[in-house]
XYZ file of C-alpha atoms in Angstrom:
496
model
C 10.690 -23.304 -8.784
C 14.222 -22.641 -7.662
C 17.425 -22.077 -9.519
C 20.084 -19.661 -10.633
C 21.079 -18.567 -14.104
C 24.681 -17.522 -14.626
C 27.787 -18.019 -12.542
C 27.898 -17.628 -8.766
C 26.264 -14.342 -7.728
C 26.085 -12.758 -11.162
C 23.028 -14.608 -12.435
C 19.316 -14.314 -11.817
C 17.933 -16.294 -8.880
C 14.377 -17.623 -9.195
C 13.355 -19.060 -5.849
C 10.857 -18.958 -3.004
C 13.793 -18.873 -0.603
C 15.159 -15.754 1.057
C 18.642 -14.685 0.004
C 21.576 -16.221 1.814
C 22.504 -12.772 3.082
C 19.059 -12.207 4.593
C 19.187 -15.649 6.203
C 22.534 -14.781 7.780
C 21.272 -11.433 8.977
C 18.071 -12.752 10.539
C 19.836 -15.752 12.086
C 22.355 -13.487 13.808
C 19.580 -11.110 14.804
C 17.748 -13.875 16.685
C 20.455 -13.822 19.360
C 19.812 -10.119 19.957
C 16.023 -10.561 19.970
C 16.222 -13.463 22.430
C 18.384 -11.439 24.824
C 15.998 -8.489 24.552
C 12.940 -10.615 25.336
C 14.722 -12.307 28.229
C 15.382 -8.863 29.697
C 11.613 -8.343 29.764
C 11.061 -11.678 31.442
C 9.954 -13.452 28.253
C 11.666 -16.806 28.035
C 12.314 -18.374 24.644
C 15.050 -20.003 22.636
C 16.366 -18.548 19.389
C 14.188 -20.754 17.206
C 11.079 -19.409 18.948
C 11.713 -15.674 18.813
C 8.833 -13.851 17.075
C 9.611 -11.977 13.872
C 8.600 -8.375 14.513
C 8.663 -5.789 11.733
C 8.612 -2.008 11.703
C 6.954 -0.387 8.704
C 7.914 3.237 8.089
C 5.514 5.016 5.744
C 6.448 7.627 3.182
C 6.108 11.352 3.679
C 9.199 13.273 2.568
C 11.360 14.881 5.237
C 8.492 14.445 7.687
C 8.814 10.668 7.378
C 12.598 10.772 7.520
C 12.651 12.782 10.754
C 9.722 10.950 12.343
C 11.240 7.499 11.730
C 14.461 8.685 13.352
C 12.450 9.694 16.421
C 10.472 6.451 16.427
C 13.577 4.261 16.313
C 15.361 6.348 18.929
C 12.489 6.061 21.383
C 12.096 2.319 20.790
C 15.761 1.924 21.657
C 15.375 4.216 24.651
C 12.837 1.783 26.095
C 14.803 -1.312 25.154
C 12.325 -2.406 22.487
C 14.267 -1.879 19.265
C 16.336 -5.011 19.858
C 13.148 -7.083 19.618
C 12.651 -6.056 15.972
C 13.704 -8.394 13.151
C 12.856 -6.253 10.090
C 12.811 -2.553 9.230
C 10.975 -1.783 5.998
C 10.569 1.664 4.472
C 8.807 3.583 1.726
C 9.849 6.935 0.258
C 10.961 9.389 2.987
C 11.443 6.601 5.516
C 14.068 5.076 3.215
C 16.064 8.298 3.475
C 16.344 7.773 7.223
C 17.176 4.082 6.807
C 19.839 4.607 4.155
C 21.536 7.152 6.393
C 21.494 4.846 9.424
C 22.794 1.703 7.740
C 26.024 3.417 6.775
C 26.947 2.739 10.428
C 27.412 -0.918 11.359
C 26.294 -0.180 14.953
C 23.667 2.502 14.328
C 21.154 1.090 16.805
C 23.644 1.780 19.614
C 24.076 5.472 18.811
C 20.716 6.801 17.693
C 20.956 9.913 19.842
C 24.175 11.078 18.189
C 22.778 10.158 14.752
C 19.698 12.219 15.544
C 21.946 15.215 16.121
C 23.840 14.427 12.933
C 20.589 14.356 10.964
C 19.702 17.852 12.110
C 23.205 19.147 11.330
C 22.951 17.605 7.872
C 19.577 19.231 7.173
C 20.892 22.548 8.449
C 24.033 22.437 6.304
C 24.391 23.846 2.814
C 24.523 21.830 -0.369
C 27.157 22.157 -3.053
C 25.918 23.071 -6.514
C 29.234 22.074 -8.160
C 28.927 18.603 -6.622
C 25.348 18.302 -7.851
C 26.408 19.444 -11.322
C 29.203 16.903 -11.487
C 26.927 14.029 -10.477
C 24.221 15.127 -12.889
C 26.632 15.553 -15.787
C 27.951 12.034 -15.259
C 24.450 10.608 -14.965
C 23.369 12.240 -18.227
C 26.031 10.266 -20.107
C 24.211 7.029 -19.322
C 21.806 5.648 -21.916
C 19.197 5.005 -19.203
C 19.122 8.581 -17.903
C 15.691 9.507 -16.571
C 13.970 12.056 -14.372
C 15.041 9.961 -11.388
C 18.653 11.006 -12.014
C 17.737 14.676 -12.185
C 15.478 14.369 -9.140
C 18.126 12.550 -7.099
C 20.978 14.980 -7.725
C 19.002 18.205 -7.497
C 15.719 17.969 -5.544
C 16.543 15.157 -3.103
C 20.128 16.352 -2.634
C 18.753 19.858 -2.147
C 16.546 18.532 0.665
C 18.973 16.168 2.388
C 22.128 18.253 1.774
C 24.157 15.082 1.419
C 25.437 13.202 -1.605
C 26.019 9.563 -0.778
C 28.301 7.882 -3.293
C 28.274 4.642 -1.331
C 26.315 1.600 -2.438
C 23.571 -0.562 -0.978
C 25.911 -3.537 -0.775
C 28.016 -1.458 1.637
C 25.191 -1.982 4.157
C 25.759 -5.736 4.344
C 27.865 -5.542 7.496
C 25.209 -3.476 9.287
C 22.459 -5.878 8.205
C 24.245 -9.172 8.893
C 25.917 -8.571 12.256
C 22.741 -9.015 14.306
C 23.024 -5.591 15.914
C 20.335 -4.022 13.732
C 17.039 -5.087 12.142
C 17.322 -6.388 8.594
C 16.466 -3.555 6.110
C 14.050 -3.739 3.173
C 13.480 -0.807 0.811
C 10.337 -0.631 -1.320
C 9.668 0.397 -4.916
C 7.095 -0.528 -7.554
C 7.318 -1.427 -11.219
C 5.551 1.419 -13.014
C 4.265 -0.654 -15.936
C 2.766 -3.326 -13.701
C 1.308 -0.709 -11.373
C -0.454 1.087 -14.239
C -1.694 -2.170 -15.704
C -2.444 -4.285 -12.620
C -2.756 -1.801 -9.692
C -1.160 -1.892 -6.251
C -3.058 -5.044 -5.347
C -0.947 -7.271 -7.587
C 2.205 -8.809 -6.144
C 3.762 -8.341 -9.601
C 3.675 -4.580 -9.014
C 6.014 -4.703 -6.031
C 9.789 -4.510 -6.084
C 12.209 -4.651 -3.180
C 15.803 -3.775 -2.426
C 17.971 -5.224 0.333
C 21.725 -4.947 0.851
C 21.954 -8.351 -0.831
C 19.447 -8.448 -3.667
C 16.984 -6.566 -5.849
C 13.799 -8.549 -6.443
C 10.482 -8.702 -8.254
C 8.178 -9.829 -5.449
C 5.491 -11.489 -7.568
C 7.922 -13.391 -9.767
C 10.260 -14.383 -6.908
C 13.094 -13.339 -9.180
C 16.202 -11.705 -7.747
C 19.656 -10.534 -8.669
C 22.655 -9.674 -6.538
C 22.418 -5.976 -5.740
C 25.962 -5.464 -7.041
C 24.791 -6.418 -10.545
C 21.420 -4.692 -10.496
C 21.417 -2.249 -13.406
C 23.873 -4.282 -15.476
C 22.717 -5.620 -18.814
C 21.285 -9.124 -18.641
C 20.065 -11.535 -21.266
C 18.680 -14.981 -20.574
C 19.576 -14.661 -16.898
C 23.264 -13.891 -17.447
C 25.244 -10.658 -17.265
C 26.127 -9.360 -20.726
C 27.623 -6.021 -19.694
C 28.528 -5.122 -16.137
C 27.835 -1.621 -14.890
C 28.949 0.079 -11.731
C 26.661 -0.500 -8.774
C 24.116 2.277 -8.285
C 25.035 4.846 -5.665
C 22.829 5.571 -2.670
C 21.924 9.088 -3.782
C 20.390 7.680 -6.968
C 18.496 5.057 -4.972
C 17.243 7.722 -2.564
C 15.867 9.532 -5.600
C 14.257 6.358 -6.912
C 12.696 5.425 -3.575
C 11.614 8.984 -2.781
C 10.289 10.556 -5.979
C 6.633 10.828 -4.941
C 6.524 14.307 -3.422
C 3.313 16.077 -4.262
C 1.349 15.716 -7.463
C 2.666 15.177 -10.980
C 2.173 18.881 -11.670
C 4.197 19.833 -8.578
C 6.969 17.454 -9.586
C 7.113 18.977 -13.059
C 7.429 22.463 -11.579
C 10.168 21.310 -9.186
C 12.140 19.809 -12.049
C 11.705 22.833 -14.331
C 12.703 25.217 -11.550
C 15.780 23.179 -10.677
C 16.769 22.870 -14.336
C 16.513 26.645 -14.792
C 18.478 27.209 -11.590
C 21.159 24.784 -12.803
C 21.494 26.565 -16.162
C 21.642 30.052 -14.634
C 24.283 28.995 -12.105
C 26.294 27.322 -14.847
C 26.153 30.059 -17.468
C 24.812 33.147 -15.760
C 21.480 34.983 -15.878
C 21.782 35.662 -19.617
C 21.171 31.967 -20.298
C 17.644 31.926 -18.810
C 16.185 30.951 -22.156
C 18.647 28.171 -22.717
C 16.368 25.304 -21.670
C 13.999 26.085 -24.478
C 16.627 26.840 -27.107
C 19.520 24.389 -26.898
C 20.116 24.649 -30.639
C 21.982 27.924 -30.340
C 24.750 26.066 -28.515
C 25.140 23.489 -31.242
C 28.513 24.954 -32.225
C 30.446 25.131 -28.967
C 33.727 26.886 -28.388
C 36.864 25.197 -27.058
C 38.364 23.940 -23.807
C 36.426 23.873 -20.535
C 33.674 26.039 -21.952
C 33.166 23.541 -24.760
C 32.895 20.655 -22.325
C 30.474 22.637 -20.147
C 28.230 23.477 -23.088
C 28.225 19.868 -24.264
C 27.342 18.676 -20.763
C 24.556 21.187 -20.208
C 23.151 20.593 -23.683
C 22.997 16.879 -22.979
C 21.287 17.397 -19.607
C 18.715 19.864 -20.938
C 17.937 17.777 -24.002
C 17.589 14.526 -22.065
C 15.642 16.056 -19.179
C 13.176 17.786 -21.501
C 12.751 14.559 -23.433
C 12.088 12.659 -20.189
C 9.584 15.299 -19.097
C 7.634 14.867 -22.319
C 7.468 11.088 -21.889
C 7.375 11.268 -18.039
C 10.235 8.795 -17.848
C 11.364 7.711 -14.371
C 13.623 5.005 -12.960
C 14.808 3.493 -16.248
C 16.945 0.456 -15.455
C 18.158 -2.564 -17.404
C 15.775 -5.463 -16.880
C 17.566 -8.487 -15.410
C 14.668 -10.686 -16.563
C 15.150 -9.785 -20.223
C 14.784 -12.892 -22.407
C 14.750 -15.209 -19.410
C 12.553 -18.277 -19.205
C 10.699 -19.591 -16.187
C 8.600 -16.586 -15.162
C 4.918 -16.076 -15.768
C 5.155 -12.845 -17.744
C 5.984 -12.935 -21.432
C 5.669 -9.139 -21.537
C 8.255 -8.603 -18.809
C 10.648 -11.034 -20.498
C 10.481 -8.903 -23.647
C 11.180 -5.595 -21.898
C 14.833 -4.639 -22.073
C 14.241 -1.689 -19.740
C 12.034 -1.481 -16.658
C 10.832 1.622 -14.832
C 10.893 1.641 -11.019
C 9.212 4.366 -9.018
C 8.360 5.409 -5.460
C 6.137 2.812 -3.773
C 4.173 5.653 -2.206
C 2.113 5.889 -5.408
C 0.813 2.381 -4.651
C 0.572 1.659 -0.906
C 2.483 4.156 1.204
C 3.523 1.419 3.588
C 5.222 -1.739 2.336
C 2.874 -4.401 3.681
C 3.281 -6.587 0.546
C 7.019 -6.989 1.154
C 6.896 -7.716 4.852
C 3.969 -10.148 4.479
C 6.057 -12.440 2.264
C 5.380 -15.807 4.000
C 9.076 -16.745 4.109
C 9.692 -13.801 6.445
C 7.291 -15.259 9.040
C 6.370 -11.896 10.552
C 4.043 -12.205 13.548
C 3.811 -8.595 14.743
C 3.793 -5.457 12.571
C 4.424 -2.003 14.047
C 3.092 0.296 11.343
C 4.058 3.952 11.762
C 2.022 6.156 9.443
C 3.804 9.363 8.395
C 1.915 10.013 5.170
C -0.465 12.796 4.123
C -4.256 12.718 4.347
C -6.217 9.804 5.761
C -4.057 8.178 8.481
C -5.819 4.858 7.851
C -5.475 4.720 4.077
C -2.471 2.370 4.085
C -4.229 0.072 6.533
C -7.331 -0.121 4.342
C -5.178 -0.759 1.291
C -3.320 -3.536 3.098
C -6.626 -5.212 3.919
C -7.645 -5.132 0.253
C -4.238 -6.320 -0.948
C -4.360 -9.303 1.390
C -7.959 -10.094 0.453
C -7.138 -10.206 -3.239
C -3.997 -12.278 -2.717
C -5.388 -14.682 -0.075
C -2.874 -13.514 2.524
C -3.865 -13.838 6.207
C -4.516 -10.430 7.751
C -6.421 -9.475 10.915
C -9.963 -8.223 10.556
C -10.131 -4.439 10.698
C -13.250 -2.884 12.179
C -14.058 0.064 9.912
C -15.961 1.730 12.773
C -12.658 2.249 14.578
C -11.282 4.203 11.621
C -13.943 6.892 11.320
C -12.093 9.551 13.327
C -9.839 10.415 10.419
C -9.301 13.987 11.599
C -8.861 13.130 15.272
C -7.378 9.630 15.525
C -6.056 7.867 18.588
C -2.333 7.173 18.880
C -2.497 3.408 18.347
C -4.899 0.829 16.921
C -4.407 -2.879 17.515
C -5.734 -5.623 15.262
C -5.394 -9.326 16.023
C -6.481 -12.309 13.975
C -6.320 -16.091 13.916
C -3.359 -17.375 11.901
C -2.539 -13.791 10.920
C 0.030 -11.261 12.119
C -0.985 -8.756 14.757
C -0.920 -5.174 13.479
C -0.306 -2.106 15.624
C -1.029 1.054 13.630
C 0.336 4.421 14.846
C -0.950 7.642 13.180
C 1.791 10.274 13.450
C -0.408 13.149 14.599
C -3.245 12.229 16.936
C -5.423 13.401 19.805
C -2.865 12.147 22.340
C 0.428 13.685 21.159
C -1.014 16.904 19.651
C -4.465 17.273 21.301
C -6.629 19.770 19.433
C -3.966 20.373 16.786
C -4.096 17.321 14.511
C -5.109 19.202 11.359
C -2.759 22.103 12.097
C 0.156 19.706 12.632
C -0.515 17.882 9.373
C -0.453 21.201 7.540
C 2.580 22.608 9.359
C 4.634 19.445 8.844
C 3.523 18.790 5.291
C 5.343 16.060 3.307
C 6.187 18.698 0.690
C 7.974 20.862 3.234
C 11.619 21.120 2.221
C 13.202 23.027 5.140
C 13.149 22.470 8.909
C 14.425 24.792 11.616
C 15.642 23.496 14.973
C 12.350 24.130 16.763
C 10.163 22.316 14.246
C 12.670 19.501 13.869
C 12.476 18.938 17.630
C 8.664 19.163 17.684
C 8.324 16.569 14.955
C 10.785 14.243 16.676
C 8.890 14.645 19.936
C 5.523 13.816 18.343
C 6.980 10.597 16.905
C 8.653 9.687 20.174
C 5.458 10.175 22.180
C 3.697 7.586 20.031
C 6.257 5.079 21.292
C 6.684 6.182 24.915
C 2.918 6.424 25.458
C 2.427 2.917 24.073
C 5.558 1.034 25.138
C 3.557 -1.142 27.510
C 1.052 -1.998 24.775
C 3.867 -2.956 22.413
C 5.338 -5.249 25.053
C 1.883 -6.656 25.742
C 1.438 -7.558 22.082
C 4.868 -9.202 21.991
C 3.806 -11.342 24.953
C 0.506 -12.133 23.242
C 2.227 -13.171 20.018
C 4.616 -15.388 21.972
C 1.751 -17.008 23.873
C -0.163 -17.623 20.628
C 2.899 -19.196 19.006
C 3.432 -21.455 22.027
C -0.183 -22.614 21.876
C 0.138 -23.336 18.162
C 3.299 -25.343 18.747
C 1.581 -27.282 21.508
C -1.408 -28.126 19.294
C 0.896 -29.285 16.509
C 2.610 -31.887 18.711
């Protein structure tokens, strides 16, 4: 089924086709990929270039810093220009969203690496956080994602980004950079259907926001506006990047840890706003029900609203509340979703901490996946989950020998899986017996995903570990590109 409801770009698009913006971006990117492969002695025309994807796993600041190092080292060896797609989950999206503010980021990764460290070392402005949070609390769809974005995530990244995802269109269409895809999941579908259902998965690009399983999309500029029957009923301002960073990266630690983070930040906010005598304010907002006048009155009204709404969201554990663009629409196979006026989107790390479902969309024609695992615990968990997802959805995926994945606490630096009529997968555990010999467990603990502060030394060590996984395996990556090209040529020959 294919069609659009509404006028021009405002309506809902139901189609198997990629967005026009993604088509433009990937078409322009083919010129760059072809030139890159030619430089390595691989001859092909633009229609034959293999679609290679990088998957950056989640893992808080660890993932953000590690992906920066991974991309920088790929570029250092001339390999980044061979990549068609860059897809991230959670902390990896923080790195991506920072890079795509620059239309030519792939040409200046070293300077952006230095900028990342300076940003993490800088201080954050509480007044700025307060202003953003106070504005967010006025919205009827306020949720814990708003509070998380403007306090916890801002407190980690030290940067408020008021830009929008559509601002990244130039950087994603000009062919200089891989095309970006950001992952999320629909909480209701995840709880009901699990991570192995395509209906669970949601994606963001600079052009559209989409329900993967329903092949339903809306222009990113109108995502969050009120829709009914596929048409915009009330336009809202496009979501800013800081909010989206909070939405994509809200899975840090357990539910209990998240609750404590939010409570601590709320208390800190109140004390900074009203002084230490207001420490009991969060539990007793009624005593401010009769405010005074002027600025103080506005402040009390604002803080009362934030405390009331945040506490209410904590009780119901409400995250990522957004107007549903499929509300009262026909043509999708989910009567329940059509009836929901509000959807709840959360960090994809709660499902599969690496966005295989999005990159394996058949229209993207990905032949080689470079999966960089930055997550906690079992370094093969995302790989095992991808195998199960593909099995349940009849998606071609290479056979994975479980015997190769038994060294969970002392993995190698790369694992390669090939299959007939399936993409080749190269899986890179962040910490391994090659880049941190004898210190895998210690490194995982030291660079925990819930670590919120990095000094210069540890920032450099983490970058170096990620870079070694590329530099030590650059020849293997090139070998797999050659293998994928040879396989594609054989397939084309057989089809004649």
